[in-house]
Coordinates of C-alpha atoms and ligand atoms in Angstrom, one line a residue:
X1 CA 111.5 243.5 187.7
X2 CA 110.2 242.3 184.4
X3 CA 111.7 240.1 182.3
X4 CA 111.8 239.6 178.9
X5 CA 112.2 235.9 177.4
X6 CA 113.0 235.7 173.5
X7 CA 113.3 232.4 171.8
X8 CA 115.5 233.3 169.0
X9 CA 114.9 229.8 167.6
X10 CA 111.5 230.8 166.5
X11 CA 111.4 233.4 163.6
X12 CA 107.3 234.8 163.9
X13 CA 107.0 236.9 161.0
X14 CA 108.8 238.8 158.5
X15 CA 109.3 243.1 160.1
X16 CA 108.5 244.6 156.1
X17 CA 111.2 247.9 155.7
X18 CA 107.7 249.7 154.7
X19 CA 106.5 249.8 158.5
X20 CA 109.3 252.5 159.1
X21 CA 107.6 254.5 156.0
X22 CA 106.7 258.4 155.7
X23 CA 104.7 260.3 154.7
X24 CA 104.6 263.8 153.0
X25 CA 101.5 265.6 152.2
X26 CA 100.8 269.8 150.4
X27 CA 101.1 270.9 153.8
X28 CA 102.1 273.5 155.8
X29 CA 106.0 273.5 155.0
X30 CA 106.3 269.9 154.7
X31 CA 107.2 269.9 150.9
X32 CA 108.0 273.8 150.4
X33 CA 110.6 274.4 152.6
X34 CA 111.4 270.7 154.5
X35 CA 112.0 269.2 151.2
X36 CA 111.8 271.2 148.2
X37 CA 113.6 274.7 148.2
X38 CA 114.0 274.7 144.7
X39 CA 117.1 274.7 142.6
X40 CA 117.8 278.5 142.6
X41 CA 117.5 277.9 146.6
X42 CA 120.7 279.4 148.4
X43 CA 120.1 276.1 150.9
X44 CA 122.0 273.5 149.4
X45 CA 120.1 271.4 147.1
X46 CA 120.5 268.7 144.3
X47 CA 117.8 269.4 141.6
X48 CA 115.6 271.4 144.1
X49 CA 115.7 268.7 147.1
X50 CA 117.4 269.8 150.5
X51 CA 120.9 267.7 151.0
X52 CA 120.8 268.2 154.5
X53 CA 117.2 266.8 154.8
X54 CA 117.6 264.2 152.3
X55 CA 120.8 262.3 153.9
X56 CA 118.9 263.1 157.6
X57 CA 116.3 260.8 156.0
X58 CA 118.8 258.3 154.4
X59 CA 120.5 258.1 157.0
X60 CA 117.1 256.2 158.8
X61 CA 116.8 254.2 155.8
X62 CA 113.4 255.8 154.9
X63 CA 112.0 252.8 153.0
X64 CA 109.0 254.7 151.3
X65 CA 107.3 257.9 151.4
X66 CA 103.9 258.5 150.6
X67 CA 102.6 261.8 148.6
X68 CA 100.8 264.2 147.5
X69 CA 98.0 263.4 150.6
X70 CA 96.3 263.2 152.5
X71 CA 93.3 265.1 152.5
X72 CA 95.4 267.0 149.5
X73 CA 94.9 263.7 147.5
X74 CA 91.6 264.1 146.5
X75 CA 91.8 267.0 145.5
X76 CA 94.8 267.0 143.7
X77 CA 94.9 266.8 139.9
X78 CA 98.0 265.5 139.1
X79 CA 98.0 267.2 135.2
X80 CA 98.2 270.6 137.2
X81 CA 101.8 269.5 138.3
X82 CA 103.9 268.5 135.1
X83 CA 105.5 271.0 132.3
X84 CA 107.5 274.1 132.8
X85 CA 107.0 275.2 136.1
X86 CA 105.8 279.0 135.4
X87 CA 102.8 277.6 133.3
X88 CA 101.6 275.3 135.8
X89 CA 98.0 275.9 137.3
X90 CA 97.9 277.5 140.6
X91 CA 95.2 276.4 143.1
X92 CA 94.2 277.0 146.7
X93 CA 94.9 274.3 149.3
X94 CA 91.3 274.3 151.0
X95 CA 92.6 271.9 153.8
X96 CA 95.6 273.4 154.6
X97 CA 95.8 277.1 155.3
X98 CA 94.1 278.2 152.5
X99 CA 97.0 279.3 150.8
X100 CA 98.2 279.2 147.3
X101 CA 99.4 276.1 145.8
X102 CA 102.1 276.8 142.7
X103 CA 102.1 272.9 141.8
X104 CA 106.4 273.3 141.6
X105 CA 106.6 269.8 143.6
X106 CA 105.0 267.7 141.1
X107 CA 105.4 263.9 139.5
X108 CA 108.8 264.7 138.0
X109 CA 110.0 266.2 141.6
X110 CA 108.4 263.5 143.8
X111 CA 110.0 260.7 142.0
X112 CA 113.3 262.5 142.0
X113 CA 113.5 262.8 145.8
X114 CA 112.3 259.3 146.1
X115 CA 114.9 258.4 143.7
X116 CA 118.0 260.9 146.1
X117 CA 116.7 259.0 149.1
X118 CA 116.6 255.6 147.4
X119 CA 113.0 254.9 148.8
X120 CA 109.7 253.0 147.3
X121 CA 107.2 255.2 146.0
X122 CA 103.7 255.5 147.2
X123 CA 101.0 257.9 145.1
X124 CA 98.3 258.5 146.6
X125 CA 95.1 258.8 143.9
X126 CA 92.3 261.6 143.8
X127 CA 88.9 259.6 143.9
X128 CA 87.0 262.1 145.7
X129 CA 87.1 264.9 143.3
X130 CA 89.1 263.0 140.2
X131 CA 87.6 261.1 137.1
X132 CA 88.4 257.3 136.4
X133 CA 89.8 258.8 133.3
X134 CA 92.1 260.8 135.4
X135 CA 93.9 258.6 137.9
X136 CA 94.1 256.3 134.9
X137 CA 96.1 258.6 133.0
X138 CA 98.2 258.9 135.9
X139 CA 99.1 255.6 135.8
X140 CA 100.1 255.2 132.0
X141 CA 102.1 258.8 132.6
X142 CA 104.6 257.3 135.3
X143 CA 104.9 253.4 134.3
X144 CA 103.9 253.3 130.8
X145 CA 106.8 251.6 128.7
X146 CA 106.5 252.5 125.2
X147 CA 104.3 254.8 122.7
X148 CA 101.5 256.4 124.4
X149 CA 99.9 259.6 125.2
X150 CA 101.1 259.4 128.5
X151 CA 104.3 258.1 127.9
X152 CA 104.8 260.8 124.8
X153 CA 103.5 263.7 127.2
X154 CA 106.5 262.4 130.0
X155 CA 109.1 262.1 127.2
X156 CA 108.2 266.0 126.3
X157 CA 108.4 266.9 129.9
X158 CA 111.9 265.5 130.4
X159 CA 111.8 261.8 131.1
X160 CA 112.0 259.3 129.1
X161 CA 111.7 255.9 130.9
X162 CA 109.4 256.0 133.1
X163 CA 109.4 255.7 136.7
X164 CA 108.5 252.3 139.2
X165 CA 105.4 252.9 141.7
X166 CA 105.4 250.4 144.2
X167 CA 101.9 251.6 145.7
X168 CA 99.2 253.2 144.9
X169 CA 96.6 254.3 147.0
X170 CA 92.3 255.1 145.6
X171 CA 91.6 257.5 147.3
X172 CA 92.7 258.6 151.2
X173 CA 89.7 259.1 154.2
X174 CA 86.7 258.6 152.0
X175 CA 84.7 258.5 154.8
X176 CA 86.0 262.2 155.4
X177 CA 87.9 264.6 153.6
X178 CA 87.8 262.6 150.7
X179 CA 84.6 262.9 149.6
X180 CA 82.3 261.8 152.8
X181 CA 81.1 258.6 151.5
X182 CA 79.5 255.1 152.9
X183 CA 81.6 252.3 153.3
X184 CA 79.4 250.6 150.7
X185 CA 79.3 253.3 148.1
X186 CA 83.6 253.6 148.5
X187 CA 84.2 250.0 148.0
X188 CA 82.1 249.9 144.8
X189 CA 84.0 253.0 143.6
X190 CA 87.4 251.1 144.6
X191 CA 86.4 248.2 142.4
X192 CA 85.7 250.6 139.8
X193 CA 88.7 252.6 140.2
X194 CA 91.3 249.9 141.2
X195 CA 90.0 248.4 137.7
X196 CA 92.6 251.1 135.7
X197 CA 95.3 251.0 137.7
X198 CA 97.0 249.0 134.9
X199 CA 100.1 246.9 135.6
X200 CA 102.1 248.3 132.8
X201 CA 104.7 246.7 134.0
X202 CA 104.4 243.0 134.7
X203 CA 107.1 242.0 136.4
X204 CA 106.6 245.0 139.2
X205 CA 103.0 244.8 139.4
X206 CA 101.8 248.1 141.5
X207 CA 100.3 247.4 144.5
X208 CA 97.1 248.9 145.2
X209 CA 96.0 250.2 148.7
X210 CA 92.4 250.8 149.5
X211 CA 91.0 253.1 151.7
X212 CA 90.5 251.6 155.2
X213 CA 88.8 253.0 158.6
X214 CA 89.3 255.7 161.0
X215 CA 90.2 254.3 164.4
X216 CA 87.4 252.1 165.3
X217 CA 85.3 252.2 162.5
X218 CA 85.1 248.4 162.3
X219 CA 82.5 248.6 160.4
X220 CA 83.6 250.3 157.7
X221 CA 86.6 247.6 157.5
X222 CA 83.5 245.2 157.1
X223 CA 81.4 247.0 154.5
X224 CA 84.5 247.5 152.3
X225 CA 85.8 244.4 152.6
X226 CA 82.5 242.7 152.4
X227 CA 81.7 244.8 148.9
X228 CA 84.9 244.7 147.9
X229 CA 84.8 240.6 148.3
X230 CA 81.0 240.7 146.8
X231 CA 80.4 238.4 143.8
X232 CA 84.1 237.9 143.2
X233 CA 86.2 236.5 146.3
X234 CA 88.9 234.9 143.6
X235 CA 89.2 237.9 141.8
X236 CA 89.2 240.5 145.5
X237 CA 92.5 239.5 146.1
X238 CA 94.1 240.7 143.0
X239 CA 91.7 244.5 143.6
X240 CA 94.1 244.7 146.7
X241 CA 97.1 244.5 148.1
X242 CA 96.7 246.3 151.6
X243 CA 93.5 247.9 153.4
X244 CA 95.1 251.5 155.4
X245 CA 93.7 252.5 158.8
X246 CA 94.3 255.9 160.0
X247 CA 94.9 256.5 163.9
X248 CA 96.7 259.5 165.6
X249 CA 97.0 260.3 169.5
X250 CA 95.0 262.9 170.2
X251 CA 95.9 263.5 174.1
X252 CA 93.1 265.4 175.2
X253 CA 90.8 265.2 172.3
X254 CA 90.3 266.2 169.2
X255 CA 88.9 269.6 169.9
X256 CA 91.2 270.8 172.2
X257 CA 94.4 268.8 171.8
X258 CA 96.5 270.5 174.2
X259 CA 100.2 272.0 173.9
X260 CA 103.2 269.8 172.4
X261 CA 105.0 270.7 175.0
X262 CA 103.5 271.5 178.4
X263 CA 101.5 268.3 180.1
X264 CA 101.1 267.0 182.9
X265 CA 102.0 263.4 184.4
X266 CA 98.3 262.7 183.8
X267 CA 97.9 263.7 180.5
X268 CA 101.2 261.9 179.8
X269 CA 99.3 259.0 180.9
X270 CA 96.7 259.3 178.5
X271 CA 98.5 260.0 175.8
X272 CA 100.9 256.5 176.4
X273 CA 97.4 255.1 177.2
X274 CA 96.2 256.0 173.5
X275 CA 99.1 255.3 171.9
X276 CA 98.6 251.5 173.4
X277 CA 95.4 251.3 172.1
X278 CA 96.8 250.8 168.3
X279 CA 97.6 247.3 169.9
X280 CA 93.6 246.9 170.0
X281 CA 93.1 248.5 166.6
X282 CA 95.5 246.2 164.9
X283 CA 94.2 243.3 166.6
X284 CA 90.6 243.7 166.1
X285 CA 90.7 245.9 162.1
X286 CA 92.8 242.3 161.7
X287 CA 90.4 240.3 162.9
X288 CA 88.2 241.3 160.5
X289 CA 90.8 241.1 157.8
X290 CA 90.6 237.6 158.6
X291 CA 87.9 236.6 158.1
X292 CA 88.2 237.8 154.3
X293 CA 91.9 237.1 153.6
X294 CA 92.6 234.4 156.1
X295 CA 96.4 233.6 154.5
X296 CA 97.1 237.2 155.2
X297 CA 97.6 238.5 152.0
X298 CA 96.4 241.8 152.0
X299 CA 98.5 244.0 154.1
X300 CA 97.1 246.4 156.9
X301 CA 98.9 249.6 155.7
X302 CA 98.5 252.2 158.4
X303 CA 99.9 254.7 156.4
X304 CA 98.7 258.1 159.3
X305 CA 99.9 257.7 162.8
X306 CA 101.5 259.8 165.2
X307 CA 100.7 262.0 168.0
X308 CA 98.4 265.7 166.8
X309 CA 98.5 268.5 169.5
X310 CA 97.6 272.2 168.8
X311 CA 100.2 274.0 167.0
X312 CA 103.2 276.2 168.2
X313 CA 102.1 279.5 169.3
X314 CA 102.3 282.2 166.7
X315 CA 102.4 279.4 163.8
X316 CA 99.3 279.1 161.4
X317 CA 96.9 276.7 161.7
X318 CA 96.7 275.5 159.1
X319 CA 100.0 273.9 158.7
X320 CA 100.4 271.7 161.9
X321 CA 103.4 272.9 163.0
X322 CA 104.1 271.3 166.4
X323 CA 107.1 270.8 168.6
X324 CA 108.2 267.0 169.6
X325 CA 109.8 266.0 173.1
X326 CA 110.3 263.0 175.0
X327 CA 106.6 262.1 174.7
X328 CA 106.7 261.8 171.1
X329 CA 109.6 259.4 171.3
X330 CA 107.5 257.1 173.5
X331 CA 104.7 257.0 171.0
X332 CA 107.0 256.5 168.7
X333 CA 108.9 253.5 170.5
X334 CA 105.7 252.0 171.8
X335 CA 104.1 252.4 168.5
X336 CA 106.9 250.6 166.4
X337 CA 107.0 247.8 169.4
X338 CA 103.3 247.4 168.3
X339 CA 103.9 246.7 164.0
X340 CA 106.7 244.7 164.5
X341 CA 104.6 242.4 166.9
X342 CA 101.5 242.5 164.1
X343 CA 104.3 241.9 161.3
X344 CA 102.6 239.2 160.1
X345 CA 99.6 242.0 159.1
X346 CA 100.9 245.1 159.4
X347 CA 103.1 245.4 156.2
X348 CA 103.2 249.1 155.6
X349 CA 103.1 252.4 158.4
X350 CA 103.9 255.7 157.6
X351 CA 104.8 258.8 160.4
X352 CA 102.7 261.7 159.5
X353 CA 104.6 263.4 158.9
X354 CA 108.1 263.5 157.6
X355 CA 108.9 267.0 158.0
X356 CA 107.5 270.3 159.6
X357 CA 104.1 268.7 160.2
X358 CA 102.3 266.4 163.4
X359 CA 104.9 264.1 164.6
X360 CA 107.7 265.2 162.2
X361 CA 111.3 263.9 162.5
X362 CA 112.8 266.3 161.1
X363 CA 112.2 270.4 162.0
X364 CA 113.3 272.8 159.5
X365 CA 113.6 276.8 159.6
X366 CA 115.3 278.3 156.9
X367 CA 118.5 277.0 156.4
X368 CA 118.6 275.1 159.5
X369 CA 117.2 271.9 160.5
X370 CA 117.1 269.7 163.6
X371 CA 116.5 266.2 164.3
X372 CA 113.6 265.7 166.8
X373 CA 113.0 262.6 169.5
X374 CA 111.0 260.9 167.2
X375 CA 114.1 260.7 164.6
X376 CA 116.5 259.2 167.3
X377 CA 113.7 256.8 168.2
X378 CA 113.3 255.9 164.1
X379 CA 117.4 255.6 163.8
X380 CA 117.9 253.1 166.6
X381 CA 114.9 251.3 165.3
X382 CA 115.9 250.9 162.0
X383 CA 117.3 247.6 162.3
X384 CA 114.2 246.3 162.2
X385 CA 113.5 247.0 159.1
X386 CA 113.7 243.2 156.9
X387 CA 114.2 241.2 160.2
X388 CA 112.7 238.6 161.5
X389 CA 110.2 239.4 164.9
X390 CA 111.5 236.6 167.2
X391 CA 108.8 234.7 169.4
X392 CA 109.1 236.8 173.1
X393 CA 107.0 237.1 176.0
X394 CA 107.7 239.9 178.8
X395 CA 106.7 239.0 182.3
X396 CA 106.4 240.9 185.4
X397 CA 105.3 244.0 183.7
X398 CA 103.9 246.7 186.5
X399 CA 101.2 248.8 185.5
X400 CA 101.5 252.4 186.2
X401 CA 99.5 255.8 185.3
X402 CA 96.4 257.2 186.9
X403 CA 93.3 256.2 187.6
X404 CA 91.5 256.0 184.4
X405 CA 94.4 255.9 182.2
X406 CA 96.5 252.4 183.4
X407 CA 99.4 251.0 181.1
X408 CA 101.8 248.3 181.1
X409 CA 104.9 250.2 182.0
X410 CA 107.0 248.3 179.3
X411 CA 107.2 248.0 175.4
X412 CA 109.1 245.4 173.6
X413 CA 109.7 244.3 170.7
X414 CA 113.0 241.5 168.9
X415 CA 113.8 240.6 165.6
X416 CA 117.0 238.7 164.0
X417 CA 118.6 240.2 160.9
X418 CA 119.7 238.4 157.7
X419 CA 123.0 238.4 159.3
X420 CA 122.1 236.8 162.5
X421 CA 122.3 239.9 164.4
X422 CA 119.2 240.3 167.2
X423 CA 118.0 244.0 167.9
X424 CA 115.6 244.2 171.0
X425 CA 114.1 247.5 171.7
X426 CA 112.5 248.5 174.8
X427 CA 110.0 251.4 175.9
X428 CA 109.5 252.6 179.6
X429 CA 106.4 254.6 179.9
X430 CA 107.0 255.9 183.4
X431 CA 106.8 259.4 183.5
X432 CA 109.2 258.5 186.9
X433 CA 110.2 255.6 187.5
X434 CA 113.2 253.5 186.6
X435 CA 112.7 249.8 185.8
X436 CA 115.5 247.2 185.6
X437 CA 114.9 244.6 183.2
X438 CA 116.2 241.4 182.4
X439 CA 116.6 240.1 178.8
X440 CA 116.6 236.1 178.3
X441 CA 117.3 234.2 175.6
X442 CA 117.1 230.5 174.7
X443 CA 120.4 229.3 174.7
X444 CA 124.0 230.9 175.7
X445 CA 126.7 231.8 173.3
X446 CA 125.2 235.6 172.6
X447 CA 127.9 237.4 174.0
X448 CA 128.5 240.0 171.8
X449 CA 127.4 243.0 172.4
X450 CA 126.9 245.0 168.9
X451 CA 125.0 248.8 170.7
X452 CA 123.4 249.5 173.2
X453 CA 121.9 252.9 173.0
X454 CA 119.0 254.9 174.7
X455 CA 116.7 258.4 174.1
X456 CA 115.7 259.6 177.6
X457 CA 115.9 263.2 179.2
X458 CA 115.7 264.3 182.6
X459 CA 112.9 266.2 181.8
X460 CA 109.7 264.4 180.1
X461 CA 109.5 267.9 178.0
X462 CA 112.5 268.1 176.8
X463 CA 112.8 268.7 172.7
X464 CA 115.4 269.7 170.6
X465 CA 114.9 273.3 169.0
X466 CA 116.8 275.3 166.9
X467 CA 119.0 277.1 170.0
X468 CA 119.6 273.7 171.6
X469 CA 119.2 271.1 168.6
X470 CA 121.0 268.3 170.5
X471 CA 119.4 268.0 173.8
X472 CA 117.4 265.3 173.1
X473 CA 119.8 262.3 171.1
X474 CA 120.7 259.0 171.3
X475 CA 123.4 257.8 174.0
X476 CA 125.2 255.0 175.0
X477 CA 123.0 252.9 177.8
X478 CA 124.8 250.9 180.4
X479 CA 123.9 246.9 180.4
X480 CA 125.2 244.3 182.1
X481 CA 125.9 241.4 179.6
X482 CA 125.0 237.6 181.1
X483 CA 128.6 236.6 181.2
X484 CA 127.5 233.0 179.4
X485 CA 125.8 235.3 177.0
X486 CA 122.5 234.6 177.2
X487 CA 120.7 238.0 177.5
X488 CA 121.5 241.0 179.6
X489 CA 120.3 243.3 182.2
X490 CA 119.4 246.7 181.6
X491 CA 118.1 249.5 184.3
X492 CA 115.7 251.4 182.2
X493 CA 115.5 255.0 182.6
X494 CA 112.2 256.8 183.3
X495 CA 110.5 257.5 179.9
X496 CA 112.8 256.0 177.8
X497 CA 113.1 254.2 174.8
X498 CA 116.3 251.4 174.0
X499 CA 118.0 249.8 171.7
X500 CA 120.4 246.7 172.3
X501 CA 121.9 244.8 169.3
X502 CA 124.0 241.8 170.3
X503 CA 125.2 238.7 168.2
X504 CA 127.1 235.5 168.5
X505 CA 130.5 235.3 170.2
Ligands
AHR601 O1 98.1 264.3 158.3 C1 97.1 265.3 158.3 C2 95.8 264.9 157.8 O2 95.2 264.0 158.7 C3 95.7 264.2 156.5 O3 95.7 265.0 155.4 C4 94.4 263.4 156.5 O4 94.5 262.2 155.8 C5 94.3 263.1 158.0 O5 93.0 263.5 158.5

């Protein structure tokens, strides 16, 4: 049995509402169609946005959501998506399908869902194929206050005051798709970029994200921090306010990534096996973060994470359409487990992504839409969001899998709210096996029990689709509270993921 024991005395760090962000990229039908339908659309909408999908996504507090990219980012040209619609430029999305790109979702329509789903905004800037000039402009466009060419330009287009960007990222995967450059030769471009990203408005101060590694790439992580830190360590910390590492769970590879929805035990293995392994990423990118920014203050933003298989059969491939079980709702669980244990680093995370694409929570066709795993795993989990993690250490823990691929067969993760309220959420990654669990606490007089709720299936393949949307869902799960209130026992269901909320008597 393993046993979890949480000091609730002892607040760690503070759980930032960011790490439960999203993201939404020009791709596939993540924007046209999953958000935006347009306002002659005969799916409801308000101003072009989907209700249905909007209060899906309000209804997980969805703190921020990241646009236009992704690879898209950089090649994006944000002047290409203001002014009446039927005059703006059309371009072909060379990443994504190849198809044609009508630039209807633009600035004006990005911060108008954001502002329908009450989120933070997070632009994501074009250095790969974008001037200084350009991203600059951008800038002035959204937050200038006042007369300016930007500002004047906005007015014309329809909005006066101008909008509040919480985060902007230079650039996304320059050491890829957005623009294939050395560690060395990016962070001297950041400087140089990040320079005109002008706080227009002092008392919000934007915050500026740099582009960080892919998986293990420590050493770009060093490079860029070392350049970035070059000559002017005082000054670095006001270049940037988070460093973003990319990491999705590619089962079987990235080559062949194998089917959403037929694995076997083994490969379910590996894939829980890779989804613990952002534990080592986190721990060793931060490490390195460190030894730069020692008081923490640069947040690691890992705003591209989920799980990537090959798409559904008969769907292009260029959109990254792919179906989402019971699997996905373990990397989800174990995932989230994972930031709110690194809080005091981790400070921003984003799904990729939102709708229709990778790990999406939300599946749309036509006028229908479902709720996947993932977005049951996101709901119960969003009490996390602006709590406290509380000091816990799990004990007893089996390992189970195969051979090569061996995991801990539990995930946990507690934090206190501003109310007092403690949310512990739990993750079983036994393809099979049941676990019971104890939960113990400091001191007795936690009797109350607030929810208790759990995502499991009897079959590890399970998903919701559009014939059977509610298969997969949260339930009630059974617990046995300590009758002096000091924890509770819970018999975890094979591949499962829990949430118990419980507060004073
Ligand atoms: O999320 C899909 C793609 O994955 C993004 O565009 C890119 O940043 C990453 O490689």
């Amino acid at each position: 049995m393993a046993t979890l024991t949480i000091n609730e005395q002892k607040k760690v760090s503070h759980i930032e509402p960011e790490v439960y962000g999203h993201f939404s990229e020009h791709l596939g039908r993540c924007i046209y169609g999953g958000l935006f339908v347009g306002e002659t659309s005969p799916i409801p909408n308000v101003n072009g946005m989907r209700v249905d999908v909007v209060n899906a996504l309000k209804e997980l507090r969805i703190p921020v959501l990241r646009w236009p990219g992704g690879c898209f980012a950089d090649e994006y040209h944000w002047q290409d998506g203001i002014g009446p619609r039927e005059q703006r430029k059309r371009m072909v999305n060379t990443h994504w399908g190849g198809v044609v790109e009508d630039n209807a979702f633009g600035t004006h329509e990005y911060f108008e869902l954001c502002r329908q789903l009450g989120c933070k905004t997070y632009i994501n800037g074009n250095v790969g194929s974008g001037t200084v000039r350009e991203m600059s402009e951008w800038v002035e466009y959204m937050t200038f206050d006042g007369i300016s060419p930007m500002a004047v330009l906005r007015e014309k287009n329809g909005h006066k005051d101008p909008w509040r960007v919480n985060y902007f990222g230079v650039g996304n995967e320059n050491w890829g798709c957005g623009g294939n450059m050395n560690p060395d030769y990016y962070a001297n471009l950041y400087r140089h970029y990040q320079t005109y990203v002008r706080h227009y408005n002092h008392a919000a101060p934007i915050k500026k994200i740099c582009c960080g590694a892919n998986v293990d790439d420590y050493d770009w992580t060093n490079e860029v921090l070392e350049t970035t830190f070059r000559h002017s360590p005082e000054e670095a910390h006001g270049f940037m306010d988070g460093l973003s590492l990319h990491y999705y769970v590619h089962p079987t590879g990235w080559k062949h990534k194998g089917s959403a929805t037929e694995f076997s035990n083994d490969i379910w293995y590996k894939t829980m096996y890779k989804a613990m392994y952002m534990d080592t990423l986190v721990t060793e990118h931060g490490k390195i973060m460190d030894q730069y920014d020692p008081d923490k203050e640069i947040g690691m933003i890992v705003d591209e994470w989920g799980g990537w298989y090959e798409v559904e059969p008969g769907t292009n491939p260029g959109f990254l359409y792919q179906q989402n079980t019971i699997r996905d709702a373990l990397i989800a669980g174990v995932t989230l487990n994972i930031f709110n244990q690194h809080s005091d680093r981790v400070k921003m995370a984003c799904l990729a992504q939102v709708v229709n694409v990778l790990q999406a929570v939300i599946l749309t066709e036509g006028p229908n839409m479902i709720k996947t795993p993932t977005y049951h795993v996101m709901h119960m989990y969003r009490h996390h969001q602006d709590a406290d993690l509380l000091e816990s250490r799990l004990d007893g823990v089996k390992t189970v899998g195969t051979e090569v691929d061996q995991v801990p067969q539990v995930s946990a993760s507690s934090s206190m709210d501003q109310d007092g309220n403690i949310t512990v959420t739990l993750a079983n990654l036994s393809a099979t096996c049941s676990e019971p669990v104890d939960v113990v606490l400091k001191e007795a007089g936690w009797g109350r029990l607030l929810e208790a709720r759990v995502v499991a299936s009897d079959d590890i393949h399970d998903c919701n689709t559009f014939q059977d949307p509610n298969k997969v869902e949260e339930r009630d799960l059974e617990i046995q509270m300590d009758p002096q209130g000091k924890g509770f026992h819970v018999e975890l269901p094979a591949a499962s993921v829990a949430e118990v909320r419980f507060t004073r008597l």
